Amino acid sequence: MSLVLDPAAQDLLFREARTANTFTDEPVTDEQVEAIYDLVKFGPTAFNQSPLRLVLVRSAEGRERLVRHMAEGNRPKTATAPLVAILAADNEFHEELPALLPHFPQAKDMFFAERPVRESAAGLNAALQAAYFIIGVRAAGLAAGPMTGYDAAGIQKEFLDGDHTPLMVVNIGKPGEDAWFPRSPRLSYDEVVTTV
Ligand SMILES: Cc1cc2nc3c(=O)[nH]c(=O)nc-3n(C[C@H](O)[C@H](O)[C@H](O)COP(=O)(O)O)c2cc1C
């Protein structure tokens, strides 16, 4: 009763949505990914810094190169998902900042002149955007399988550069046979919330 979002949408985004471990071979199109991005780009980041970057792995050759860097147990998922995306944080996001924050362009030099500050900010804010992206995948009627079980340095070298830090690999598609483990319990409101 307290939520205004339609209950079917609540189910689609959260209650019924699961982390898929297998997928059908129904393709995920560039149009779907663009629609997802055009929705979730509105999720908030500090100073609107928007540091998330995506690499869509579409070619068979790219897929093979990626699978090699995944942990053993993750390889079959990454090998068979219709689409796999590498989500990364751009540690040089400040270059875009004056355009992204036109009412306060000085923020670039005032707050983000130093690389360690940028790395910390990019890590937090790109992780937020990665979460928005996962929910956006669900909004498209697809399932996401986020994974961090991989050789991060290997993925960075193979697909990114020194300015981009891998955050996670996300398998995307329609859930296949035996797509999930039993739902694990979540902490209750009382276990996580304190009020002062
Ligand atoms: C950042 C992140 C990293 C994850 N890494 C892996 C992984 O390497 N391998 C894997 O099988 N699942 C991985 N998972 C999946 C989680 O175990 C799964 O999302 C969680 O248990 C919730 O499952 P549910 O959505 O089906 O309830 C990861 C999830 C997230 C969000």
mmCIF file of C-alpha atoms and ligand atoms in Angstrom:
data_model
loop_
_atom_site.group_PDB
_atom_site.id
_atom_site.type_symbol
_atom_site.label_atom_id
_atom_site.label_comp_id
_atom_site.label_asym_id
_atom_site.label_seq_id
_atom_site.Cartn_x
_atom_site.Cartn_y
_atom_site.Cartn_z
ATOM 1 C CA MET A 1 0.000 0.000 0.000
ATOM 2 C CA SER A 2 2.920 2.349 0.612
ATOM 3 C CA LEU A 3 4.405 1.889 -2.861
ATOM 4 C CA VAL A 4 2.985 3.757 -5.838
ATOM 5 C CA LEU A 5 4.677 1.554 -8.468
ATOM 6 C CA ASP A 6 2.290 -0.932 -10.088
ATOM 7 C CA PRO A 7 2.616 -4.329 -8.278
ATOM 8 C CA ALA A 8 3.332 -6.109 -11.577
ATOM 9 C CA ALA A 9 6.250 -3.733 -12.144
ATOM 10 C CA GLN A 10 7.468 -4.353 -8.574
ATOM 11 C CA ASP A 11 7.479 -8.085 -9.336
ATOM 12 C CA LEU A 12 9.232 -7.593 -12.682
ATOM 13 C CA LEU A 13 11.981 -5.448 -11.222
ATOM 14 C CA PHE A 14 12.452 -7.106 -7.817
ATOM 15 C CA ARG A 15 10.197 -9.839 -6.346
ATOM 16 C CA GLU A 16 10.108 -12.151 -9.341
ATOM 17 C CA ALA A 17 13.389 -11.038 -10.904
ATOM 18 C CA ARG A 18 16.252 -13.466 -10.474
ATOM 19 C CA THR A 19 19.918 -13.729 -11.323
ATOM 20 C CA ALA A 20 19.910 -16.079 -14.328
ATOM 21 C CA ASN A 21 22.545 -18.782 -14.681
ATOM 22 C CA THR A 22 21.284 -20.206 -18.010
ATOM 23 C CA PHE A 23 19.749 -18.515 -21.029
ATOM 24 C CA THR A 24 17.685 -19.285 -24.137
ATOM 25 C CA ASP A 25 19.323 -18.441 -27.450
ATOM 26 C CA GLU A 26 16.873 -15.569 -28.170
ATOM 27 C CA PRO A 27 19.103 -12.662 -29.210
ATOM 28 C CA VAL A 28 19.390 -9.405 -27.276
ATOM 29 C CA THR A 29 19.421 -6.556 -29.794
ATOM 30 C CA ASP A 30 21.368 -3.295 -29.803
ATOM 31 C CA GLU A 31 17.963 -1.545 -29.762
ATOM 32 C CA GLN A 32 17.109 -3.238 -26.455
ATOM 33 C CA VAL A 33 20.445 -2.252 -24.907
ATOM 34 C CA GLU A 34 20.024 1.312 -26.139
ATOM 35 C CA ALA A 35 16.508 1.496 -24.655
ATOM 36 C CA ILE A 36 17.873 0.153 -21.341
ATOM 37 C CA TYR A 37 20.702 2.694 -21.319
ATOM 38 C CA ASP A 38 18.392 5.557 -22.278
ATOM 39 C CA LEU A 39 16.245 4.707 -19.254
ATOM 40 C CA VAL A 40 18.913 4.083 -16.623
ATOM 41 C CA LYS A 41 21.158 7.011 -17.591
ATOM 42 C CA PHE A 42 18.774 9.117 -15.512
ATOM 43 C CA GLY A 43 19.777 7.348 -12.294
ATOM 44 C CA PRO A 44 21.675 9.800 -10.065
ATOM 45 C CA THR A 45 25.462 10.065 -9.678
ATOM 46 C CA ALA A 46 27.524 12.540 -7.673
ATOM 47 C CA PHE A 47 28.021 15.775 -9.635
ATOM 48 C CA ASN A 48 26.245 13.917 -12.470
ATOM 49 C CA GLN A 49 29.668 12.437 -13.213
ATOM 50 C CA SER A 50 28.209 9.377 -15.011
ATOM 51 C CA PRO A 51 31.408 7.276 -15.021
ATOM 52 C CA LEU A 52 29.900 3.942 -16.202
ATOM 53 C CA ARG A 53 31.165 2.627 -19.536
ATOM 54 C CA LEU A 54 29.968 -0.550 -21.287
ATOM 55 C CA VAL A 55 31.697 -2.921 -23.657
ATOM 56 C CA LEU A 56 29.195 -5.178 -25.470
ATOM 57 C CA VAL A 57 30.856 -8.448 -26.376
ATOM 58 C CA ARG A 58 29.101 -9.556 -29.574
ATOM 59 C CA SER A 59 31.688 -11.287 -31.760
ATOM 60 C CA ALA A 60 32.544 -14.978 -31.281
ATOM 61 C CA GLU A 61 36.185 -13.998 -31.126
ATOM 62 C CA GLY A 62 35.529 -11.397 -28.389
ATOM 63 C CA ARG A 63 33.448 -13.898 -26.442
ATOM 64 C CA GLU A 64 36.271 -16.424 -26.549
ATOM 65 C CA ARG A 65 38.768 -13.841 -25.305
ATOM 66 C CA LEU A 66 36.434 -12.918 -22.423
ATOM 67 C CA VAL A 67 35.611 -16.484 -21.355
ATOM 68 C CA ARG A 68 39.332 -17.150 -20.869
ATOM 69 C CA HIS A 69 39.419 -14.509 -18.101
ATOM 70 C CA MET A 70 36.333 -15.786 -16.251
ATOM 71 C CA ALA A 71 36.556 -18.052 -13.192
ATOM 72 C CA GLU A 72 36.046 -21.706 -14.126
ATOM 73 C CA GLY A 73 32.468 -21.914 -12.759
ATOM 74 C CA ASN A 74 31.407 -18.764 -14.601
ATOM 75 C CA ARG A 75 32.691 -19.805 -18.028
ATOM 76 C CA PRO A 76 29.629 -21.744 -19.278
ATOM 77 C CA LYS A 77 27.340 -18.786 -18.433
ATOM 78 C CA THR A 78 29.503 -16.251 -20.222
ATOM 79 C CA ALA A 79 29.970 -18.630 -23.152
ATOM 80 C CA THR A 80 26.221 -19.168 -23.702
ATOM 81 C CA ALA A 81 24.446 -15.917 -22.744
ATOM 82 C CA PRO A 82 22.970 -14.173 -25.835
ATOM 83 C CA LEU A 83 24.773 -10.972 -24.871
ATOM 84 C CA VAL A 84 27.568 -10.227 -22.439
ATOM 85 C CA ALA A 85 28.474 -6.720 -21.278
ATOM 86 C CA ILE A 86 31.635 -5.643 -19.485
ATOM 87 C CA LEU A 87 30.776 -2.785 -17.128
ATOM 88 C CA ALA A 88 33.671 -0.473 -16.286
ATOM 89 C CA ALA A 89 34.375 2.731 -14.381
ATOM 90 C CA ASP A 90 35.999 5.583 -16.317
ATOM 91 C CA ASN A 91 38.613 7.084 -13.990
ATOM 92 C CA GLU A 92 38.995 10.065 -16.340
ATOM 93 C CA PHE A 93 35.289 10.962 -16.199
ATOM 94 C CA HIS A 94 36.232 14.511 -15.232
ATOM 95 C CA GLU A 95 36.953 15.333 -18.893
ATOM 96 C CA GLU A 96 33.194 15.125 -19.567
ATOM 97 C CA LEU A 97 32.227 16.871 -16.347
ATOM 98 C CA PRO A 98 31.933 20.478 -17.620
ATOM 99 C CA ALA A 99 29.469 19.247 -20.280
ATOM 100 C CA LEU A 100 27.580 17.092 -17.792
ATOM 101 C CA LEU A 101 27.416 19.784 -15.127
ATOM 102 C CA PRO A 102 27.006 23.008 -17.108
ATOM 103 C CA HIS A 103 25.869 25.036 -14.095
ATOM 104 C CA PHE A 104 29.114 24.243 -12.202
ATOM 105 C CA PRO A 105 31.948 23.506 -14.670
ATOM 106 C CA GLN A 106 34.595 24.464 -12.091
ATOM 107 C CA ALA A 107 33.851 21.179 -10.272
ATOM 108 C CA LYS A 108 36.269 19.414 -12.636
ATOM 109 C CA ASP A 109 39.335 21.212 -11.262
ATOM 110 C CA MET A 110 38.015 21.984 -7.783
ATOM 111 C CA PHE A 111 37.211 18.379 -6.825
ATOM 112 C CA PHE A 112 38.641 15.975 -9.388
ATOM 113 C CA ALA A 113 42.139 17.207 -10.240
ATOM 114 C CA GLU A 114 43.705 14.219 -8.466
ATOM 115 C CA ARG A 115 43.560 10.713 -9.850
ATOM 116 C CA PRO A 116 43.038 8.842 -6.524
ATOM 117 C CA VAL A 117 39.985 11.013 -5.823
ATOM 118 C CA ARG A 118 38.649 10.274 -9.294
ATOM 119 C CA GLU A 119 39.214 6.528 -8.898
ATOM 120 C CA SER A 120 37.293 6.475 -5.642
ATOM 121 C CA ALA A 121 34.432 8.581 -7.034
ATOM 122 C CA ALA A 122 34.296 6.599 -10.284
ATOM 123 C CA GLY A 123 34.198 3.286 -8.376
ATOM 124 C CA LEU A 124 31.233 4.317 -6.245
ATOM 125 C CA ASN A 125 29.234 6.085 -8.923
ATOM 126 C CA ALA A 126 29.810 3.554 -11.694
ATOM 127 C CA ALA A 127 28.747 0.810 -9.245
ATOM 128 C CA LEU A 128 25.530 2.742 -8.651
ATOM 129 C CA GLN A 129 25.008 2.958 -12.400
ATOM 130 C CA ALA A 130 25.728 -0.763 -12.745
ATOM 131 C CA ALA A 131 22.893 -1.413 -10.295
ATOM 132 C CA TYR A 132 20.591 0.853 -12.293
ATOM 133 C CA PHE A 133 21.629 -1.063 -15.412
ATOM 134 C CA ILE A 134 20.718 -4.439 -13.879
ATOM 135 C CA ILE A 135 17.276 -3.120 -12.962
ATOM 136 C CA GLY A 136 16.974 -1.667 -16.494
ATOM 137 C CA VAL A 137 17.722 -5.102 -17.984
ATOM 138 C CA ARG A 138 14.840 -6.441 -15.915
ATOM 139 C CA ALA A 139 12.610 -3.587 -17.110
ATOM 140 C CA ALA A 140 13.247 -4.835 -20.659
ATOM 141 C CA GLY A 141 11.836 -8.246 -19.670
ATOM 142 C CA LEU A 142 15.295 -9.791 -19.655
ATOM 143 C CA ALA A 143 17.368 -11.430 -16.949
ATOM 144 C CA ALA A 144 20.808 -10.260 -15.877
ATOM 145 C CA GLY A 145 23.612 -12.372 -14.445
ATOM 146 C CA PRO A 146 26.177 -10.038 -12.896
ATOM 147 C CA MET A 147 29.569 -11.583 -12.112
ATOM 148 C CA THR A 148 32.826 -10.500 -10.541
ATOM 149 C CA GLY A 149 34.438 -13.935 -10.537
ATOM 150 C CA TYR A 150 37.132 -13.154 -13.105
ATOM 151 C CA ASP A 151 40.712 -12.013 -13.601
ATOM 152 C CA ALA A 152 40.141 -8.246 -13.435
ATOM 153 C CA ALA A 153 43.660 -7.339 -14.581
ATOM 154 C CA GLY A 154 43.294 -9.708 -17.533
ATOM 155 C CA ILE A 155 39.940 -8.200 -18.575
ATOM 156 C CA GLN A 156 41.297 -4.685 -18.191
ATOM 157 C CA LYS A 157 44.290 -5.478 -20.404
ATOM 158 C CA GLU A 158 42.249 -7.374 -22.997
ATOM 159 C CA PHE A 159 39.253 -5.027 -23.395
ATOM 160 C CA LEU A 160 39.926 -1.726 -21.603
ATOM 161 C CA ASP A 161 42.898 0.494 -20.793
ATOM 162 C CA GLY A 162 44.641 1.918 -17.735
ATOM 163 C CA ASP A 163 41.938 4.555 -17.305
ATOM 164 C CA HIS A 164 39.044 2.085 -17.137
ATOM 165 C CA THR A 165 38.539 -0.311 -14.213
ATOM 166 C CA PRO A 166 36.334 -3.373 -14.735
ATOM 167 C CA LEU A 167 33.362 -3.471 -12.336
ATOM 168 C CA MET A 168 31.492 -6.590 -13.399
ATOM 169 C CA VAL A 169 30.563 -8.759 -16.349
ATOM 170 C CA VAL A 170 26.801 -9.056 -16.946
ATOM 171 C CA ASN A 171 25.246 -11.959 -18.848
ATOM 172 C CA ILE A 172 21.974 -10.815 -20.449
ATOM 173 C CA GLY A 173 19.093 -12.741 -22.017
ATOM 174 C CA LYS A 174 15.884 -14.665 -21.449
ATOM 175 C CA PRO A 175 16.254 -17.262 -18.680
ATOM 176 C CA GLY A 176 16.774 -20.818 -19.933
ATOM 177 C CA GLU A 177 16.303 -24.277 -18.360
ATOM 178 C CA ASP A 178 17.016 -24.493 -14.609
ATOM 179 C CA ALA A 179 18.033 -20.844 -14.727
ATOM 180 C CA TRP A 180 18.379 -20.268 -11.015
ATOM 181 C CA PHE A 181 19.283 -21.670 -7.654
ATOM 182 C CA PRO A 182 16.593 -21.544 -4.924
ATOM 183 C CA ARG A 183 16.009 -17.963 -3.814
ATOM 184 C CA SER A 184 18.306 -17.171 -0.874
ATOM 185 C CA PRO A 185 16.865 -15.354 2.129
ATOM 186 C CA ARG A 186 17.308 -11.596 2.532
ATOM 187 C CA LEU A 187 17.901 -9.652 5.711
ATOM 188 C CA SER A 188 14.717 -8.228 7.185
ATOM 189 C CA TYR A 189 14.002 -4.556 7.685
ATOM 190 C CA ASP A 190 14.582 -4.912 11.436
ATOM 191 C CA GLU A 191 17.981 -6.479 10.871
ATOM 192 C CA VAL A 192 19.327 -3.652 8.746
ATOM 193 C CA VAL A 193 17.564 -0.482 9.831
ATOM 194 C CA THR A 194 18.367 1.566 12.892
ATOM 195 C CA THR A 195 16.787 4.903 13.591
ATOM 196 C CA VAL A 196 18.432 7.615 15.611
HETATM 197 C C1 LIG B 1 28.466 -7.744 -8.140
HETATM 198 C C2 LIG B 1 27.990 -9.166 -8.268
HETATM 199 C C3 LIG B 1 28.911 -10.159 -8.503
HETATM 200 C C4 LIG B 1 28.500 -11.489 -8.666
HETATM 201 N N1 LIG B 1 29.427 -12.440 -9.028
HETATM 202 C C5 LIG B 1 28.993 -13.680 -9.334
HETATM 203 C C6 LIG B 1 29.889 -14.636 -9.881
HETATM 204 O O1 LIG B 1 31.082 -14.396 -10.088
HETATM 205 N N2 LIG B 1 29.398 -15.862 -10.186
HETATM 206 C C7 LIG B 1 28.070 -16.191 -10.006
HETATM 207 O O2 LIG B 1 27.691 -17.317 -10.318
HETATM 208 N N3 LIG B 1 27.200 -15.290 -9.493
HETATM 209 C C8 LIG B 1 27.620 -14.048 -9.163
HETATM 210 N N4 LIG B 1 26.723 -13.112 -8.698
HETATM 211 C C9 LIG B 1 25.299 -13.502 -8.539
HETATM 212 C C10 LIG B 1 24.797 -13.429 -7.086
HETATM 213 O O3 LIG B 1 25.205 -14.551 -6.363
HETATM 214 C C11 LIG B 1 23.263 -13.312 -7.143
HETATM 215 O O4 LIG B 1 22.934 -12.136 -7.823
HETATM 216 C C12 LIG B 1 22.625 -13.271 -5.733
HETATM 217 O O5 LIG B 1 22.855 -14.460 -5.059
HETATM 218 C C13 LIG B 1 21.127 -13.011 -5.825
HETATM 219 O O6 LIG B 1 20.476 -14.005 -6.562
HETATM 220 P P1 LIG B 1 18.941 -13.833 -6.990
HETATM 221 O O7 LIG B 1 18.863 -12.584 -7.812
HETATM 222 O O8 LIG B 1 18.623 -15.041 -7.832
HETATM 223 O O9 LIG B 1 18.131 -13.755 -5.762
HETATM 224 C C14 LIG B 1 27.120 -11.810 -8.524
HETATM 225 C C15 LIG B 1 26.192 -10.787 -8.271
HETATM 226 C C16 LIG B 1 26.613 -9.484 -8.161
HETATM 227 C C17 LIG B 1 25.562 -8.406 -7.948
#
